[in-house]
PDB file of C-alpha atoms in Angstrom:
ATOM      1  CA  MET J  29     -10.944 -17.753  10.947  1.00 79.00           C
ATOM      2  CA  VAL J  30     -12.293 -14.257  10.505  1.00 92.00           C
ATOM      3  CA  GLU J  31     -15.139 -13.132  12.751  1.00 96.00           C
ATOM      4  CA  TRP J  32     -17.895 -11.093  11.156  1.00 98.00           C
ATOM      5  CA  THR J  33     -20.534  -9.208  13.090  1.00 98.00           C
ATOM      6  CA  ASP J  34     -24.110  -9.343  11.805  1.00 98.00           C
ATOM      7  CA  LYS J  35     -23.795  -5.659  10.939  1.00 98.00           C
ATOM      8  CA  GLU J  36     -20.693  -6.284   8.837  1.00 98.00           C
ATOM      9  CA  ARG J  37     -22.324  -9.178   6.988  1.00 98.00           C
ATOM     10  CA  SER J  38     -25.363  -7.073   6.251  1.00 98.00           C
ATOM     11  CA  ILE J  39     -23.303  -4.079   5.071  1.00 98.00           C
ATOM     12  CA  ILE J  40     -21.189  -6.232   2.766  1.00 98.00           C
ATOM     13  CA  SER J  41     -24.102  -8.165   1.302  1.00 98.00           C
ATOM     14  CA  ASP J  42     -25.950  -4.890   0.786  1.00 98.00           C
ATOM     15  CA  ILE J  43     -23.056  -3.370  -1.151  1.00 98.00           C
ATOM     16  CA  PHE J  44     -22.835  -6.356  -3.470  1.00 97.00           C
ATOM     17  CA  SER J  45     -26.571  -6.565  -4.042  1.00 97.00           C
ATOM     18  CA  HIS J  46     -26.473  -3.000  -5.393  1.00 96.00           C
ATOM     19  CA  LEU J  47     -23.112  -3.256  -7.118  1.00 97.00           C
ATOM     20  CA  ASP J  48     -23.051  -2.317 -10.804  1.00 98.00           C
ATOM     21  CA  TYR J  49     -20.242  -4.647 -11.907  1.00 98.00           C
ATOM     22  CA  GLU J  50     -20.222  -3.298 -15.469  1.00 98.00           C
ATOM     23  CA  ASP J  51     -19.591   0.189 -14.145  1.00 98.00           C
ATOM     24  CA  ILE J  52     -17.367  -0.336 -11.112  1.00 98.00           C
ATOM     25  CA  GLY J  53     -15.234  -3.164 -12.544  1.00 98.00           C
ATOM     26  CA  PRO J  54     -13.831  -1.220 -15.508  1.00 98.00           C
ATOM     27  CA  LYS J  55     -13.440   1.954 -13.449  1.00 98.00           C
ATOM     28  CA  ALA J  56     -11.564   0.181 -10.662  1.00 98.00           C
ATOM     29  CA  LEU J  57      -9.119  -1.674 -12.910  1.00 98.00           C
ATOM     30  CA  SER J  58      -8.438   1.311 -15.156  1.00 98.00           C
ATOM     31  CA  ARG J  59      -7.882   3.467 -12.094  1.00 98.00           C
ATOM     32  CA  CYS J  60      -5.376   0.952 -10.757  1.00 97.00           C
ATOM     33  CA  LEU J  61      -3.473   0.965 -14.062  1.00 97.00           C
ATOM     34  CA  ILE J  62      -3.476   4.781 -14.087  1.00 97.00           C
ATOM     35  CA  VAL J  63      -2.673   5.508 -10.445  1.00 97.00           C
ATOM     36  CA  TYR J  64      -0.138   2.672 -10.139  1.00 95.00           C
ATOM     37  CA  PRO J  65       1.299   2.429 -13.650  1.00 94.00           C
ATOM     38  CA  TRP J  66       3.692  -0.399 -12.789  1.00 93.00           C
ATOM     39  CA  THR J  67       0.669  -2.700 -12.542  1.00 94.00           C
ATOM     40  CA  GLN J  68       0.451  -2.411 -16.332  1.00 94.00           C
ATOM     41  CA  ARG J  69       3.255  -4.952 -16.499  1.00 92.00           C
ATOM     42  CA  HIS J  70       0.663  -7.728 -16.403  1.00 91.00           C
ATOM     43  CA  PHE J  71      -1.342  -6.367 -19.285  1.00 94.00           C
ATOM     44  CA  SER J  72       1.085  -5.932 -22.168  1.00 91.00           C
ATOM     45  CA  GLY J  73      -1.265  -7.931 -24.378  1.00 95.00           C
ATOM     46  CA  PHE J  74      -4.158  -5.565 -23.769  1.00 96.00           C
ATOM     47  CA  GLY J  75      -3.358  -3.053 -26.487  1.00 96.00           C
ATOM     48  CA  ASN J  76      -3.110   0.699 -26.039  1.00 96.00           C
ATOM     49  CA  LEU J  77      -2.397   1.664 -22.402  1.00 96.00           C
ATOM     50  CA  TYR J  78      -0.443   4.769 -23.346  1.00 95.00           C
ATOM     51  CA  ASN J  79      -2.280   7.303 -21.200  1.00 96.00           C
ATOM     52  CA  ALA J  80      -5.274   7.658 -18.897  1.00 96.00           C
ATOM     53  CA  GLU J  81      -7.670   8.229 -21.799  1.00 97.00           C
ATOM     54  CA  SER J  82      -6.606   5.142 -23.702  1.00 97.00           C
ATOM     55  CA  ILE J  83      -6.715   2.994 -20.559  1.00 98.00           C
ATOM     56  CA  ILE J  84     -10.214   4.196 -19.733  1.00 97.00           C
ATOM     57  CA  GLY J  85     -11.330   3.537 -23.318  1.00 97.00           C
ATOM     58  CA  ASN J  86      -9.647   0.136 -23.568  1.00 98.00           C
ATOM     59  CA  ALA J  87     -12.238  -2.638 -24.044  1.00 98.00           C
ATOM     60  CA  ASN J  88      -9.877  -5.349 -22.785  1.00 98.00           C
ATOM     61  CA  VAL J  89      -9.336  -3.458 -19.548  1.00 98.00           C
ATOM     62  CA  ALA J  90     -13.087  -2.973 -19.133  1.00 98.00           C
ATOM     63  CA  ALA J  91     -13.862  -6.648 -19.721  1.00 98.00           C
ATOM     64  CA  HIS J  92     -11.122  -7.746 -17.373  1.00 97.00           C
ATOM     65  CA  GLY J  93     -12.248  -5.298 -14.709  1.00 98.00           C
ATOM     66  CA  ILE J  94     -15.708  -6.857 -14.733  1.00 98.00           C
ATOM     67  CA  LYS J  95     -14.211 -10.347 -14.507  1.00 97.00           C
ATOM     68  CA  VAL J  96     -11.967  -9.421 -11.568  1.00 96.00           C
ATOM     69  CA  LEU J  97     -14.802  -7.722  -9.683  1.00 97.00           C
ATOM     70  CA  HIS J  98     -16.953 -10.824 -10.070  1.00 97.00           C
ATOM     71  CA  GLY J  99     -14.042 -12.668  -8.499  1.00 97.00           C
ATOM     72  CA  LEU J 100     -15.208 -11.163  -5.214  1.00 98.00           C
ATOM     73  CA  ASP J 101     -18.540 -13.015  -5.463  1.00 97.00           C
ATOM     74  CA  ARG J 102     -17.140 -16.300  -4.276  1.00 97.00           C
ATOM     75  CA  GLY J 103     -15.802 -14.613  -1.149  1.00 97.00           C
ATOM     76  CA  LEU J 104     -19.192 -13.081  -0.503  1.00 97.00           C
ATOM     77  CA  LYS J 105     -20.834 -16.511  -0.750  1.00 97.00           C
ATOM     78  CA  ASN J 106     -18.304 -18.107   1.607  1.00 97.00           C
ATOM     79  CA  MET J 107     -17.507 -15.436   4.137  1.00 97.00           C
ATOM     80  CA  ASP J 108     -16.733 -17.975   6.811  1.00 97.00           C
ATOM     81  CA  ASN J 109     -14.090 -19.685   4.750  1.00 97.00           C
ATOM     82  CA  ILE J 110     -12.571 -17.107   2.472  1.00 97.00           C
ATOM     83  CA  GLU J 111      -9.067 -18.525   2.703  1.00 96.00           C
ATOM     84  CA  ALA J 112     -10.032 -21.925   1.297  1.00 97.00           C
ATOM     85  CA  THR J 113     -12.343 -20.295  -1.238  1.00 97.00           C
ATOM     86  CA  TYR J 114      -9.470 -18.436  -2.903  1.00 97.00           C
ATOM     87  CA  ALA J 115      -6.809 -21.154  -2.668  1.00 97.00           C
ATOM     88  CA  ASP J 116      -6.927 -22.066  -6.338  1.00 97.00           C
ATOM     89  CA  LEU J 117      -7.042 -18.428  -7.488  1.00 96.00           C
ATOM     90  CA  SER J 118      -4.094 -17.726  -5.230  1.00 96.00           C
ATOM     91  CA  THR J 119      -2.105 -20.541  -6.812  1.00 96.00           C
ATOM     92  CA  LEU J 120      -3.057 -19.254 -10.262  1.00 95.00           C
ATOM     93  CA  HIS J 121      -1.868 -15.718  -9.476  1.00 94.00           C
ATOM     94  CA  SER J 122       1.347 -17.013  -7.977  1.00 92.00           C
ATOM     95  CA  GLU J 123       2.403 -19.784 -10.313  1.00 92.00           C
ATOM     96  CA  LYS J 124       0.887 -18.853 -13.619  1.00 93.00           C
ATOM     97  CA  LEU J 125       0.302 -15.090 -13.584  1.00 92.00           C
ATOM     98  CA  HIS J 126       3.264 -14.171 -11.335  1.00 92.00           C
ATOM     99  CA  VAL J 127       1.474 -11.223  -9.770  1.00 93.00           C
ATOM    100  CA  ASP J 128       3.131  -9.609  -6.751  1.00 91.00           C
ATOM    101  CA  PRO J 129       0.544  -9.955  -3.964  1.00 92.00           C
ATOM    102  CA  ASP J 130       1.119  -6.307  -2.993  1.00 91.00           C
ATOM    103  CA  ASN J 131      -0.760  -5.474  -6.182  1.00 94.00           C
ATOM    104  CA  PHE J 132      -3.945  -6.969  -4.763  1.00 96.00           C
ATOM    105  CA  LYS J 133      -4.011  -4.273  -2.128  1.00 96.00           C
ATOM    106  CA  LEU J 134      -3.575  -1.564  -4.748  1.00 96.00           C
ATOM    107  CA  LEU J 135      -6.576  -2.823  -6.687  1.00 97.00           C
ATOM    108  CA  ALA J 136      -8.605  -3.181  -3.499  1.00 98.00           C
ATOM    109  CA  ASP J 137      -7.894   0.473  -2.641  1.00 98.00           C
ATOM    110  CA  CYS J 138      -8.997   1.533  -6.128  1.00 98.00           C
ATOM    111  CA  ILE J 139     -12.221  -0.470  -5.846  1.00 98.00           C
ATOM    112  CA  THR J 140     -12.909   1.309  -2.545  1.00 98.00           C
ATOM    113  CA  ILE J 141     -12.272   4.768  -3.989  1.00 98.00           C
ATOM    114  CA  VAL J 142     -14.365   4.141  -7.103  1.00 98.00           C
ATOM    115  CA  LEU J 143     -17.217   2.847  -4.949  1.00 98.00           C
ATOM    116  CA  ALA J 144     -16.869   5.922  -2.714  1.00 98.00           C
ATOM    117  CA  ALA J 145     -17.237   8.201  -5.728  1.00 98.00           C
ATOM    118  CA  LYS J 146     -20.366   6.318  -6.777  1.00 98.00           C
ATOM    119  CA  MET J 147     -22.013   6.294  -3.356  1.00 98.00           C
ATOM    120  CA  GLY J 148     -20.902   9.728  -2.140  1.00 97.00           C
ATOM    121  CA  GLN J 149     -21.762  10.430   1.491  1.00 96.00           C
ATOM    122  CA  ALA J 150     -23.753   7.171   1.577  1.00 97.00           C
ATOM    123  CA  PHE J 151     -20.356   5.471   1.750  1.00 98.00           C
ATOM    124  CA  THR J 152     -20.079   6.104   5.473  1.00 98.00           C
ATOM    125  CA  ALA J 153     -17.032   5.416   7.643  1.00 98.00           C
ATOM    126  CA  GLU J 154     -18.806   2.327   9.031  1.00 97.00           C
ATOM    127  CA  ILE J 155     -19.570   0.977   5.576  1.00 98.00           C
ATOM    128  CA  GLN J 156     -16.019   1.704   4.439  1.00 98.00           C
ATOM    129  CA  GLY J 157     -14.701  -0.170   7.465  1.00 98.00           C
ATOM    130  CA  ALA J 158     -16.741  -3.303   6.773  1.00 98.00           C
ATOM    131  CA  PHE J 159     -16.039  -3.245   3.036  1.00 98.00           C
ATOM    132  CA  GLN J 160     -12.301  -2.733   3.529  1.00 98.00           C
ATOM    133  CA  LYS J 161     -12.235  -5.580   6.058  1.00 98.00           C
ATOM    134  CA  PHE J 162     -13.828  -7.874   3.471  1.00 98.00           C
ATOM    135  CA  LEU J 163     -11.373  -6.797   0.771  1.00 98.00           C
ATOM    136  CA  ALA J 164      -8.435  -7.211   3.176  1.00 97.00           C
ATOM    137  CA  VAL J 165      -9.474 -10.781   3.955  1.00 98.00           C
ATOM    138  CA  VAL J 166      -9.795 -11.591   0.237  1.00 98.00           C
ATOM    139  CA  VAL J 167      -6.427  -9.951  -0.468  1.00 97.00           C
ATOM    140  CA  SER J 168      -4.833 -11.981   2.297  1.00 97.00           C
ATOM    141  CA  ALA J 169      -6.381 -15.204   0.971  1.00 97.00           C
ATOM    142  CA  LEU J 170      -5.092 -14.458  -2.521  1.00 96.00           C
ATOM    143  CA  GLY J 171      -1.586 -14.160  -1.124  1.00 95.00           C
ATOM    144  CA  LYS J 172      -1.716 -17.383   0.884  1.00 94.00           C
ATOM    145  CA  GLN J 173      -0.534 -19.861  -1.754  1.00 93.00           C
ATOM    146  CA  TYR J 174       2.630 -17.964  -2.634  1.00 91.00           C
ATOM    147  CA  HIS J 175       5.678 -20.017  -1.645  1.00 89.00           C
TER     148      HIS J 175
ATOM    149  CA  MET T  10       7.092  12.550  -9.781  1.00 89.00           C
ATOM    150  CA  LEU T  11       4.535  15.292 -10.226  1.00 95.00           C
ATOM    151  CA  SER T  12       4.241  17.009 -13.578  1.00 96.00           C
ATOM    152  CA  ASN T  13       3.548  20.742 -13.701  1.00 97.00           C
ATOM    153  CA  LYS T  14       0.027  20.000 -14.866  1.00 97.00           C
ATOM    154  CA  GLU T  15      -0.506  17.722 -11.870  1.00 97.00           C
ATOM    155  CA  LYS T  16       0.886  20.327  -9.460  1.00 98.00           C
ATOM    156  CA  MET T  17      -1.581  22.891 -10.789  1.00 98.00           C
ATOM    157  CA  LEU T  18      -4.450  20.420 -10.550  1.00 98.00           C
ATOM    158  CA  ILE T  19      -3.611  19.596  -6.940  1.00 98.00           C
ATOM    159  CA  ALA T  20      -3.322  23.260  -5.953  1.00 98.00           C
ATOM    160  CA  GLU T  21      -6.664  23.931  -7.653  1.00 98.00           C
ATOM    161  CA  ILE T  22      -8.411  21.094  -5.857  1.00 98.00           C
ATOM    162  CA  TRP T  23      -7.168  22.080  -2.387  1.00 98.00           C
ATOM    163  CA  GLU T  24      -7.975  25.741  -3.007  1.00 97.00           C
ATOM    164  CA  ARG T  25     -11.581  24.738  -3.734  1.00 97.00           C
ATOM    165  CA  LEU T  26     -11.727  22.625  -0.583  1.00 97.00           C
ATOM    166  CA  ILE T  27     -10.553  25.277   1.866  1.00 97.00           C
ATOM    167  CA  PRO T  28     -14.138  26.399   2.641  1.00 97.00           C
ATOM    168  CA  VAL T  29     -15.016  22.797   3.598  1.00 98.00           C
ATOM    169  CA  ALA T  30     -11.712  22.038   5.307  1.00 98.00           C
ATOM    170  CA  GLU T  31     -13.406  20.997   8.572  1.00 97.00           C
ATOM    171  CA  GLU T  32     -15.832  18.677   6.839  1.00 97.00           C
ATOM    172  CA  ILE T  33     -13.249  16.928   4.666  1.00 98.00           C
ATOM    173  CA  GLY T  34     -10.639  16.703   7.399  1.00 98.00           C
ATOM    174  CA  ALA T  35     -13.027  15.347  10.018  1.00 98.00           C
ATOM    175  CA  ASP T  36     -14.438  12.863   7.495  1.00 98.00           C
ATOM    176  CA  ALA T  37     -10.975  11.549   6.627  1.00 98.00           C
ATOM    177  CA  LEU T  38     -10.075  11.170  10.302  1.00 98.00           C
ATOM    178  CA  LEU T  39     -13.336   9.393  11.146  1.00 98.00           C
ATOM    179  CA  ARG T  40     -12.796   6.989   8.282  1.00 98.00           C
ATOM    180  CA  MET T  41      -9.287   6.257   9.484  1.00 97.00           C
ATOM    181  CA  PHE T  42     -10.488   5.599  13.040  1.00 96.00           C
ATOM    182  CA  ALA T  43     -13.233   3.280  11.750  1.00 96.00           C
ATOM    183  CA  CYS T  44     -11.001   1.311   9.397  1.00 96.00           C
ATOM    184  CA  PHE T  45      -7.713   1.330  11.289  1.00 95.00           C
ATOM    185  CA  PRO T  46      -8.521   1.375  15.011  1.00 92.00           C
ATOM    186  CA  GLY T  47      -4.814   1.418  15.950  1.00 92.00           C
ATOM    187  CA  SER T  48      -4.694   5.000  14.733  1.00 94.00           C
ATOM    188  CA  LYS T  49      -6.996   6.035  17.571  1.00 94.00           C
ATOM    189  CA  THR T  50      -4.178   5.473  20.051  1.00 91.00           C
ATOM    190  CA  TYR T  51      -2.706   8.841  19.093  1.00 92.00           C
ATOM    191  CA  PHE T  52      -5.872  10.642  20.092  1.00 93.00           C
ATOM    192  CA  SER T  53      -6.578   9.347  23.569  1.00 90.00           C
ATOM    193  CA  HIS T  54      -6.393  12.920  24.860  1.00 91.00           C
ATOM    194  CA  LEU T  55      -9.100  14.194  22.505  1.00 93.00           C
ATOM    195  CA  ASP T  56     -12.784  13.605  21.890  1.00 95.00           C
ATOM    196  CA  ILE T  57     -12.781  12.115  18.403  1.00 94.00           C
ATOM    197  CA  SER T  58     -16.447  11.233  18.152  1.00 94.00           C
ATOM    198  CA  ARG T  59     -18.415  12.398  15.126  1.00 94.00           C
ATOM    199  CA  GLY T  60     -19.150  16.109  15.306  1.00 94.00           C
ATOM    200  CA  SER T  61     -16.874  16.830  18.245  1.00 96.00           C
ATOM    201  CA  PRO T  62     -15.124  20.232  18.217  1.00 97.00           C
ATOM    202  CA  HIS T  63     -11.746  18.465  18.654  1.00 96.00           C
ATOM    203  CA  LEU T  64     -12.339  16.320  15.588  1.00 97.00           C
ATOM    204  CA  LEU T  65     -13.489  19.254  13.471  1.00 97.00           C
ATOM    205  CA  SER T  66     -10.637  21.516  14.481  1.00 97.00           C
ATOM    206  CA  HIS T  67      -8.066  18.777  13.998  1.00 96.00           C
ATOM    207  CA  GLY T  68      -9.491  17.839  10.623  1.00 97.00           C
ATOM    208  CA  LYS T  69      -9.396  21.478   9.598  1.00 98.00           C
ATOM    209  CA  LYS T  70      -5.737  21.817  10.626  1.00 97.00           C
ATOM    210  CA  ILE T  71      -4.733  18.857   8.499  1.00 98.00           C
ATOM    211  CA  VAL T  72      -6.598  20.000   5.390  1.00 98.00           C
ATOM    212  CA  LEU T  73      -5.263  23.552   5.708  1.00 98.00           C
ATOM    213  CA  ALA T  74      -1.716  22.190   5.971  1.00 98.00           C
ATOM    214  CA  LEU T  75      -2.281  20.090   2.847  1.00 98.00           C
ATOM    215  CA  ALA T  76      -3.694  23.128   1.052  1.00 98.00           C
ATOM    216  CA  GLU T  77      -0.783  25.306   2.128  1.00 97.00           C
ATOM    217  CA  GLY T  78       1.750  22.719   0.960  1.00 98.00           C
ATOM    218  CA  SER T  79       0.018  22.424  -2.393  1.00 98.00           C
ATOM    219  CA  LYS T  80       0.560  26.113  -3.209  1.00 97.00           C
ATOM    220  CA  ASP T  81       4.221  25.450  -3.921  1.00 97.00           C
ATOM    221  CA  ILE T  82       4.977  21.746  -3.959  1.00 96.00           C
ATOM    222  CA  SER T  83       8.625  22.255  -4.842  1.00 95.00           C
ATOM    223  CA  GLN T  84       9.034  24.017  -1.488  1.00 96.00           C
ATOM    224  CA  LEU T  85       7.411  21.318   0.659  1.00 96.00           C
ATOM    225  CA  THR T  86      10.519  20.757   2.769  1.00 96.00           C
ATOM    226  CA  VAL T  87      10.602  24.453   3.657  1.00 96.00           C
ATOM    227  CA  THR T  88       6.850  24.877   4.182  1.00 96.00           C
ATOM    228  CA  LEU T  89       6.614  21.801   6.369  1.00 97.00           C
ATOM    229  CA  THR T  90       9.675  22.377   8.598  1.00 97.00           C
ATOM    230  CA  PRO T  91       7.639  23.284  11.702  1.00 97.00           C
ATOM    231  CA  LEU T  92       5.347  20.273  11.160  1.00 96.00           C
ATOM    232  CA  GLN T  93       8.367  18.036  10.543  1.00 96.00           C
ATOM    233  CA  ILE T  94       9.805  19.050  13.894  1.00 95.00           C
ATOM    234  CA  MET T  95       6.479  18.602  15.674  1.00 95.00           C
ATOM    235  CA  HIS T  96       5.920  15.127  14.262  1.00 94.00           C
ATOM    236  CA  ALA T  97       9.479  13.954  14.856  1.00 92.00           C
ATOM    237  CA  TYR T  98      10.073  15.179  18.381  1.00 93.00           C
ATOM    238  CA  GLN T  99       6.698  15.750  19.905  1.00 93.00           C
ATOM    239  CA  LEU T 100       3.967  13.684  18.251  1.00 92.00           C
ATOM    240  CA  ARG T 101       6.154  10.787  17.082  1.00 92.00           C
ATOM    241  CA  ILE T 102       3.341   9.244  15.093  1.00 92.00           C
ATOM    242  CA  ASP T 103       4.518   6.061  13.404  1.00 92.00           C
ATOM    243  CA  PRO T 104       4.805   7.016   9.710  1.00 92.00           C
ATOM    244  CA  THR T 105       2.811   3.945   8.622  1.00 92.00           C
ATOM    245  CA  ASN T 106      -0.182   5.915   9.843  1.00 94.00           C
ATOM    246  CA  PHE T 107       0.454   8.623   7.243  1.00 96.00           C
ATOM    247  CA  LYS T 108      -0.372   6.040   4.573  1.00 97.00           C
ATOM    248  CA  LEU T 109      -3.580   5.137   6.384  1.00 97.00           C
ATOM    249  CA  LEU T 110      -4.706   8.744   6.660  1.00 98.00           C
ATOM    250  CA  SER T 111      -3.687   9.413   3.044  1.00 98.00           C
ATOM    251  CA  HIS T 112      -5.883   6.554   1.873  1.00 98.00           C
ATOM    252  CA  CYS T 113      -8.819   7.790   3.946  1.00 98.00           C
ATOM    253  CA  MET T 114      -8.241  11.305   2.647  1.00 98.00           C
ATOM    254  CA  LEU T 115      -8.528   9.950  -0.899  1.00 98.00           C
ATOM    255  CA  VAL T 116     -11.787   8.211   0.046  1.00 98.00           C
ATOM    256  CA  ALA T 117     -13.111  11.407   1.654  1.00 98.00           C
ATOM    257  CA  LEU T 118     -12.196  13.372  -1.472  1.00 98.00           C
ATOM    258  CA  SER T 119     -13.838  10.739  -3.644  1.00 98.00           C
ATOM    259  CA  CYS T 120     -17.076  10.853  -1.621  1.00 98.00           C
ATOM    260  CA  HIS T 121     -17.085  14.646  -1.745  1.00 98.00           C
ATOM    261  CA  MET T 122     -16.021  15.233  -5.346  1.00 98.00           C
ATOM    262  CA  ARG T 123     -17.721  12.142  -6.902  1.00 98.00           C
ATOM    263  CA  ASP T 124     -17.111  12.127 -10.686  1.00 97.00           C
ATOM    264  CA  ASP T 125     -14.840  15.164 -10.391  1.00 97.00           C
ATOM    265  CA  PHE T 126     -12.355  12.942  -8.578  1.00 98.00           C
ATOM    266  CA  THR T 127     -11.160  11.536 -11.873  1.00 98.00           C
ATOM    267  CA  ALA T 128      -8.468   8.875 -12.292  1.00 98.00           C
ATOM    268  CA  VAL T 129      -6.015  11.630 -13.244  1.00 97.00           C
ATOM    269  CA  ALA T 130      -6.885  13.689 -10.151  1.00 98.00           C
ATOM    270  CA  HIS T 131      -6.638  10.552  -7.997  1.00 98.00           C
ATOM    271  CA  ALA T 132      -3.193   9.691  -9.390  1.00 98.00           C
ATOM    272  CA  ALA T 133      -1.914  13.222  -8.833  1.00 98.00           C
ATOM    273  CA  MET T 134      -3.389  13.445  -5.347  1.00 98.00           C
ATOM    274  CA  ASP T 135      -1.981  10.073  -4.301  1.00 98.00           C
ATOM    275  CA  LYS T 136       1.466  11.201  -5.411  1.00 98.00           C
ATOM    276  CA  TYR T 137       1.105  14.491  -3.550  1.00 98.00           C
ATOM    277  CA  LEU T 138      -0.025  12.850  -0.328  1.00 98.00           C
ATOM    278  CA  SER T 139       2.891  10.364  -0.540  1.00 98.00           C
ATOM    279  CA  ALA T 140       5.350  13.217  -1.040  1.00 97.00           C
ATOM    280  CA  PHE T 141       3.799  15.171   1.829  1.00 98.00           C
ATOM    281  CA  ALA T 142       4.018  12.158   4.142  1.00 97.00           C
ATOM    282  CA  ALA T 143       7.621  11.489   3.152  1.00 97.00           C
ATOM    283  CA  VAL T 144       8.615  15.090   3.922  1.00 97.00           C
ATOM    284  CA  LEU T 145       6.732  14.976   7.220  1.00 96.00           C
ATOM    285  CA  ALA T 146       8.754  11.936   8.306  1.00 95.00           C
ATOM    286  CA  GLU T 147      12.131  13.334   7.176  1.00 94.00           C
ATOM    287  CA  LYS T 148      13.344  14.445  10.595  1.00 93.00           C
ATOM    288  CA  TYR T 149      12.317  11.237  12.391  1.00 93.00           C
ATOM    289  CA  ARG T 150      15.841   9.810  12.246  1.00 93.00           C
TER     290      ARG T 150
END
């Protein structure tokens, strides 16, 4: 089980209470598809992903980015049992979506960088540390049901 | 692989950051120490607390090396030879740490440049930092 300090819990809950999902979600997913183009393999049905501009302007990517970001909410609500919380999503990603779990880390890094751009210097090293720890635990949970 | 456009973009970005080399470099290092505490083991001989002269000077060194390398990316192996030797035979930093610092450098750049750190700039920079790290580790074995 993951141990969280009070400070970490407060930092993480603070980030999510101010999070603009409609802004960060699309930016994070489109950034992932641009910076790590091989991740596009899961989105062939999304339409035009030809270049950075078309990815950023793609409505399907934007909608999906929001959906994926909201996927973090359940982890936030169950911080003391993140592994169990994501068991069914993990199975889905493994057995139905066939997503390489390494990709979760790539998206997590993009979420971090997009959030950093939004918050500027307010995204301190301490805040980054707590946020990345949370994302790492979620990423690990999502990879747990792969057999 | 970096396109010519990307190479120019990267050189441009680092050129603009030279005046704040200390700030960016120290920020990236602090972020790495906060997020990946194992990385601190390489700095037991220095004071790496926020604002310390060691941290600032070390951060500056790293950013200046990145800026220098970016001036002619096709010549990275030549430009970085002294640093390759230092890292392989003297520092012997496990190359996994290069990825950690690269990530924190991207975060530091993102915090500093905000909207100017576009997806295209991010992609180019990530590729550059990966190439730089790979060259740095070339003489390890």
